[in-house]
PDB file of C-alpha atoms in Angstrom:
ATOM      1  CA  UNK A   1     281.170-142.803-160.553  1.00 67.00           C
ATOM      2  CA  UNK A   2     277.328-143.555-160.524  1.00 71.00           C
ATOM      3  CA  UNK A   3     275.523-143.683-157.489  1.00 68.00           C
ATOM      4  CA  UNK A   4     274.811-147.844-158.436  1.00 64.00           C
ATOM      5  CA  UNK A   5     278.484-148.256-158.819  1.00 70.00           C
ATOM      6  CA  UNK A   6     279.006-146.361-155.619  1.00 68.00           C
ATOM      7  CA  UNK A   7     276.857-148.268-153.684  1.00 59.00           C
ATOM      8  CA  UNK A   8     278.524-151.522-155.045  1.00 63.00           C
ATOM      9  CA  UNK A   9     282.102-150.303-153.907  1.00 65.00           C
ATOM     10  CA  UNK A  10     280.261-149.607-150.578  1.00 60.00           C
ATOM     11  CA  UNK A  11     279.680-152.715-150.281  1.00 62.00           C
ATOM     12  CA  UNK A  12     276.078-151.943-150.079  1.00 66.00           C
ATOM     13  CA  UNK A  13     273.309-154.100-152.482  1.00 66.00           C
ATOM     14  CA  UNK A  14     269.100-154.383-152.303  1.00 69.00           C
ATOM     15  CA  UNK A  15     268.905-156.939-149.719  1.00 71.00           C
ATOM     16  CA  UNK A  16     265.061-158.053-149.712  1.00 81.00           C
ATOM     17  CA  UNK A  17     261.650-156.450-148.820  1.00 88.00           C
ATOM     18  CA  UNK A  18     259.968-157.274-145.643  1.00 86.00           C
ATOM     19  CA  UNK A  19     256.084-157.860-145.366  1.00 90.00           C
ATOM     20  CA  UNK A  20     254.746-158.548-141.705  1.00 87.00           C
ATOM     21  CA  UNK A  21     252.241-160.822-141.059  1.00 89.00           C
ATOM     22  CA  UNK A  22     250.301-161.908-138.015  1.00 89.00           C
ATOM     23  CA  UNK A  23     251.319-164.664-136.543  1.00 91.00           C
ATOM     24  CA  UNK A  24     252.649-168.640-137.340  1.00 94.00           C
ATOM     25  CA  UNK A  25     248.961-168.751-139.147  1.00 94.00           C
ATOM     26  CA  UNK A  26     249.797-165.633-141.141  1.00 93.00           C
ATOM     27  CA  UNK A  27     253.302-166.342-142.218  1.00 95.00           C
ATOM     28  CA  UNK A  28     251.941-169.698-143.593  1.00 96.00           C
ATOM     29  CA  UNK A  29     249.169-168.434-145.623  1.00 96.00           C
ATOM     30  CA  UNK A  30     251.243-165.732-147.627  1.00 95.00           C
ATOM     31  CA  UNK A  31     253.749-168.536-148.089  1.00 97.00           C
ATOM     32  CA  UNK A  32     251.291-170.620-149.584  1.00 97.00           C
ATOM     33  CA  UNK A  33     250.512-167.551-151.804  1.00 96.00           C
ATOM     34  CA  UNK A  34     253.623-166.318-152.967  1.00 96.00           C
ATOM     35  CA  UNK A  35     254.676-169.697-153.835  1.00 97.00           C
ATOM     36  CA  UNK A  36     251.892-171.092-155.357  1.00 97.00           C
ATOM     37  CA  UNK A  37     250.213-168.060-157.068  1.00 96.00           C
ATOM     38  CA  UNK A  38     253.264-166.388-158.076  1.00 94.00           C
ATOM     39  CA  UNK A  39     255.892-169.177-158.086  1.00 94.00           C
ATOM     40  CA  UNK A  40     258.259-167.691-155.905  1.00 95.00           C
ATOM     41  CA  UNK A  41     260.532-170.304-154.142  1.00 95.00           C
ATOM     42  CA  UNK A  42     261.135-170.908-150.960  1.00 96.00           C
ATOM     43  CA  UNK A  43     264.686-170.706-149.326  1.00 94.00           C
ATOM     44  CA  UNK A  44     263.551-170.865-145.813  1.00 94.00           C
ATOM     45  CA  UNK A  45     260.498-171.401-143.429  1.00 96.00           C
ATOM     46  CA  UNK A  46     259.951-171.165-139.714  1.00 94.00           C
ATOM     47  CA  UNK A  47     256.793-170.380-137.748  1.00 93.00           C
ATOM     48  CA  UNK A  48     257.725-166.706-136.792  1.00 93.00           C
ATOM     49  CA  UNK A  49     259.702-166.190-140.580  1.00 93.00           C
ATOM     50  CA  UNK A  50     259.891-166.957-144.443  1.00 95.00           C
ATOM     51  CA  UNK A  51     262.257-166.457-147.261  1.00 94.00           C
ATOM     52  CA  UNK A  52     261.233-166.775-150.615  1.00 96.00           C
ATOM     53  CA  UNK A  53     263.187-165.419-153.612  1.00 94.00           C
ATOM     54  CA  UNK A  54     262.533-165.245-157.562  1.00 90.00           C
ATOM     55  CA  UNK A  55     264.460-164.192-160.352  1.00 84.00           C
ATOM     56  CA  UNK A  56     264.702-160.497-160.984  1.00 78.00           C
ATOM     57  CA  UNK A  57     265.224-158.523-164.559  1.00 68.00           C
ATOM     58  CA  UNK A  58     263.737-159.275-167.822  1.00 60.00           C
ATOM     59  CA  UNK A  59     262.759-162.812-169.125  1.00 57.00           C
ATOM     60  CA  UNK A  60     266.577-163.646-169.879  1.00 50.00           C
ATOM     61  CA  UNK A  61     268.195-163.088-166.481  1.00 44.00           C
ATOM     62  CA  UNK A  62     265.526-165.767-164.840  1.00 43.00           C
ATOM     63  CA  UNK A  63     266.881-168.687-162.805  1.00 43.00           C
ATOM     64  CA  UNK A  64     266.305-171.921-164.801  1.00 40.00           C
ATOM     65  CA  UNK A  65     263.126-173.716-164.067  1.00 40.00           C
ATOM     66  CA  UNK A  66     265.479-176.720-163.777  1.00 37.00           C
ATOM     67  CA  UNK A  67     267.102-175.292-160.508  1.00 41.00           C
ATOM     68  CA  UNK A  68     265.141-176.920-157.550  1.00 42.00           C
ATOM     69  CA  UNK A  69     266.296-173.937-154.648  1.00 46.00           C
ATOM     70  CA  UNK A  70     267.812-170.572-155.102  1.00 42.00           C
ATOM     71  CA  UNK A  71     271.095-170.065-152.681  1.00 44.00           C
ATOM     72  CA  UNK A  72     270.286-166.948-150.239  1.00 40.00           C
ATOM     73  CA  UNK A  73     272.673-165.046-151.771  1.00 45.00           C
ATOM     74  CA  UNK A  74     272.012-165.808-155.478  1.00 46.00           C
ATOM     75  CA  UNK A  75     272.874-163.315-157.650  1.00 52.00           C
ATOM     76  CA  UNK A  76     270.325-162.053-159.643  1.00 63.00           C
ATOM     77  CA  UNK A  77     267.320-163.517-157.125  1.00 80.00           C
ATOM     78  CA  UNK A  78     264.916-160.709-155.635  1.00 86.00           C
ATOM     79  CA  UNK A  79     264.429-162.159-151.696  1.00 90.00           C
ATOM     80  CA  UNK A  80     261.016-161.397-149.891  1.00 93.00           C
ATOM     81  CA  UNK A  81     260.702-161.773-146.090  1.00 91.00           C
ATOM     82  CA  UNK A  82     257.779-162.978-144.426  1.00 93.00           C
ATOM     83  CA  UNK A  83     257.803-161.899-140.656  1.00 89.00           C
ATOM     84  CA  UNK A  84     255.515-162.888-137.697  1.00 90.00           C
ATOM     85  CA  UNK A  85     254.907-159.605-135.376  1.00 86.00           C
ATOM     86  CA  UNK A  86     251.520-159.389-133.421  1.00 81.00           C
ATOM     87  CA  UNK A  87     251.525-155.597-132.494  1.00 76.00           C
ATOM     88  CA  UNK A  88     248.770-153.601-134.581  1.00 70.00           C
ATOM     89  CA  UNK A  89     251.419-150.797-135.587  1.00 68.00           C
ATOM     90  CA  UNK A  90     253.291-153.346-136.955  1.00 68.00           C
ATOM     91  CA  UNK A  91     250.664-154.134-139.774  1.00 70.00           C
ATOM     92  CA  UNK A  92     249.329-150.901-140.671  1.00 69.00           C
ATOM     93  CA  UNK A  93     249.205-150.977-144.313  1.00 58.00           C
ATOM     94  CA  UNK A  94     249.869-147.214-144.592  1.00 55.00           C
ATOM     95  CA  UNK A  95     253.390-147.363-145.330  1.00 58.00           C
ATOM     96  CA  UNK A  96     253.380-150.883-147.086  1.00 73.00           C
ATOM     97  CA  UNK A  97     255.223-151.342-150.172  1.00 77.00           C
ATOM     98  CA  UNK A  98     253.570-152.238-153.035  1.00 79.00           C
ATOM     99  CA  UNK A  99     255.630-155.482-155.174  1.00 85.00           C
ATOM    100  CA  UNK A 100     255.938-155.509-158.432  1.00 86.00           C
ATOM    101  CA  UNK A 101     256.287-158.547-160.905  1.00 90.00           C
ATOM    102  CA  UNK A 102     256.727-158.880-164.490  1.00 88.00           C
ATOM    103  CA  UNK A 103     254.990-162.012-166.010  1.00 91.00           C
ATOM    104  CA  UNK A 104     254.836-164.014-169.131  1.00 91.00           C
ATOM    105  CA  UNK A 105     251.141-164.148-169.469  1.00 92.00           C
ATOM    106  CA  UNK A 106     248.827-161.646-167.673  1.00 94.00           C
ATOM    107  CA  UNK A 107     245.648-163.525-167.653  1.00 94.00           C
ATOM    108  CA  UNK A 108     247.180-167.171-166.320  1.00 94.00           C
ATOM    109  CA  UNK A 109     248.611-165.563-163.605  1.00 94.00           C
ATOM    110  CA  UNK A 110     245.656-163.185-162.702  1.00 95.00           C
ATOM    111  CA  UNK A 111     243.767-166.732-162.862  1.00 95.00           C
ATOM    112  CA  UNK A 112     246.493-168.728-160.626  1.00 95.00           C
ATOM    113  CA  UNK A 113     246.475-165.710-157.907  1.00 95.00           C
ATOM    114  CA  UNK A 114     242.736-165.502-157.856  1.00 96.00           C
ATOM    115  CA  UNK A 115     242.475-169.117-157.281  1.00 96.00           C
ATOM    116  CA  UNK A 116     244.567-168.596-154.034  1.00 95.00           C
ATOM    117  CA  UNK A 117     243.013-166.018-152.881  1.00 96.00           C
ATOM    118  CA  UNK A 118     244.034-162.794-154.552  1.00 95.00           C
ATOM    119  CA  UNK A 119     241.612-160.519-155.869  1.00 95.00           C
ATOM    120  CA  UNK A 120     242.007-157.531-158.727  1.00 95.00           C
ATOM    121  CA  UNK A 121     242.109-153.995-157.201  1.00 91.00           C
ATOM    122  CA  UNK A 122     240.518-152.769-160.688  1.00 92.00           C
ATOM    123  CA  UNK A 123     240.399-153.840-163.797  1.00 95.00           C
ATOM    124  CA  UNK A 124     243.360-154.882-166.140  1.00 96.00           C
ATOM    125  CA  UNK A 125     244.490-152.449-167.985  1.00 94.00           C
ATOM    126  CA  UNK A 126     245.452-152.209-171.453  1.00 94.00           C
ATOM    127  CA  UNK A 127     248.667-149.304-172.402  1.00 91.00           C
ATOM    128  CA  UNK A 128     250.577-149.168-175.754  1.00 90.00           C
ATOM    129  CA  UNK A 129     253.365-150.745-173.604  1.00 91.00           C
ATOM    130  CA  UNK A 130     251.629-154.064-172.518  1.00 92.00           C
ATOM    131  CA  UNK A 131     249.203-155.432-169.859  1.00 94.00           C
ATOM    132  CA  UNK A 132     249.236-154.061-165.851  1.00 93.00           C
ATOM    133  CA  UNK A 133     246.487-155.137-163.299  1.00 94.00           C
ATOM    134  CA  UNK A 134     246.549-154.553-159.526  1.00 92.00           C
ATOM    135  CA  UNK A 135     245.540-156.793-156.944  1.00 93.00           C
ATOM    136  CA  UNK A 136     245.075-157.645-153.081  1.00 91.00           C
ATOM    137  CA  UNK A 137     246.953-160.867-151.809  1.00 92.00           C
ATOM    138  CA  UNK A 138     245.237-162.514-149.264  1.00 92.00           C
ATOM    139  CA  UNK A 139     247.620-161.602-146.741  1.00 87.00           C
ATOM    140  CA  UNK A 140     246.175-157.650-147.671  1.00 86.00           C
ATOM    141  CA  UNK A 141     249.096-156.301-150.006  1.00 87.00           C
ATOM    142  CA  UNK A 142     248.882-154.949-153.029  1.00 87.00           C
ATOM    143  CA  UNK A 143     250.673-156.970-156.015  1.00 89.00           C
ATOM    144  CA  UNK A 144     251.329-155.044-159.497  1.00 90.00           C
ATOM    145  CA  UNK A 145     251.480-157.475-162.262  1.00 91.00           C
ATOM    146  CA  UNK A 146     252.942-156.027-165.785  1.00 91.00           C
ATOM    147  CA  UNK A 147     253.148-157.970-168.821  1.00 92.00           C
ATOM    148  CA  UNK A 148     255.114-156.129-171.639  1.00 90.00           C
ATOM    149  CA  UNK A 149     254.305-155.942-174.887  1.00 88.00           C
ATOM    150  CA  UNK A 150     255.360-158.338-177.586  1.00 78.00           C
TER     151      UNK A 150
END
């Protein structure tokens, strides 16, 4: 048995990633990021907390455009979790994780983040395999952004 079906018999799945932000104020902003830079949707939204989820997988196993809200527990949806914490230890970004998205076109979304608020951590680089570019959400995380080649 693979360790992926093993897990699934467990009854263990990937539940979400967690980014901490500081404060009501903070939570909001990377909100407004995430869903209008990337176009990540949002399931829920409190002052101290944030769920947003997008599809996850390759270009086929998106949620339709058409759908208006992803269900929490949609299969096939990648959740991220805004938190509100105010201790320093809480945001040190030395042990942040870094997301990764895929996109359909590199330079409009470079554009769209830039415009709120997201700047490249480098230049965009070119591989035989397609387009990747690094870059600093407002909120101070580091986004990867891969486009595969045609």
């Amino acid at each position: 048995m693979s360790s992926f079906a093993a897990a699934t018999a467990a009854g263990v799945r990937f539940g979400r990633v967690v980014l901490m932000a500081r404060g009501a104020e903070g939570v909001a902003n990377s909100v407004n990021f995430y869903q209008n830079a990337l176009g990540l949707t949002v399931v829920r939204h409190t002052d101290d907390w944030a769920e947003l989820a997008c599809g996850i997988g390759g270009r086929d196993d998106q949620p339709s455009s058409s759908s208006s809200s992803i269900p929490q527990q949609a299969s096939g949806a990648f959740r991220l979790t805004i938190r509100s914490v105010e201790s320093e230890a809480q945001l040190s970004a030395g042990y942040a994780p870094i997301l990764t998205f895929d996109v359909d076109d590199m330079d409009m979304t470079v554009a769209r983040c830039a415009q709120m608020g997201g700047r490249l951590d480098g230049p965009i680089q070119y591989p035989a395999h397609g387009k990747v570019a690094a870059l600093r959400a407002p909120d101070g995380y580091i986004i990867g952004l891969y486009e595969p080649a045609i």
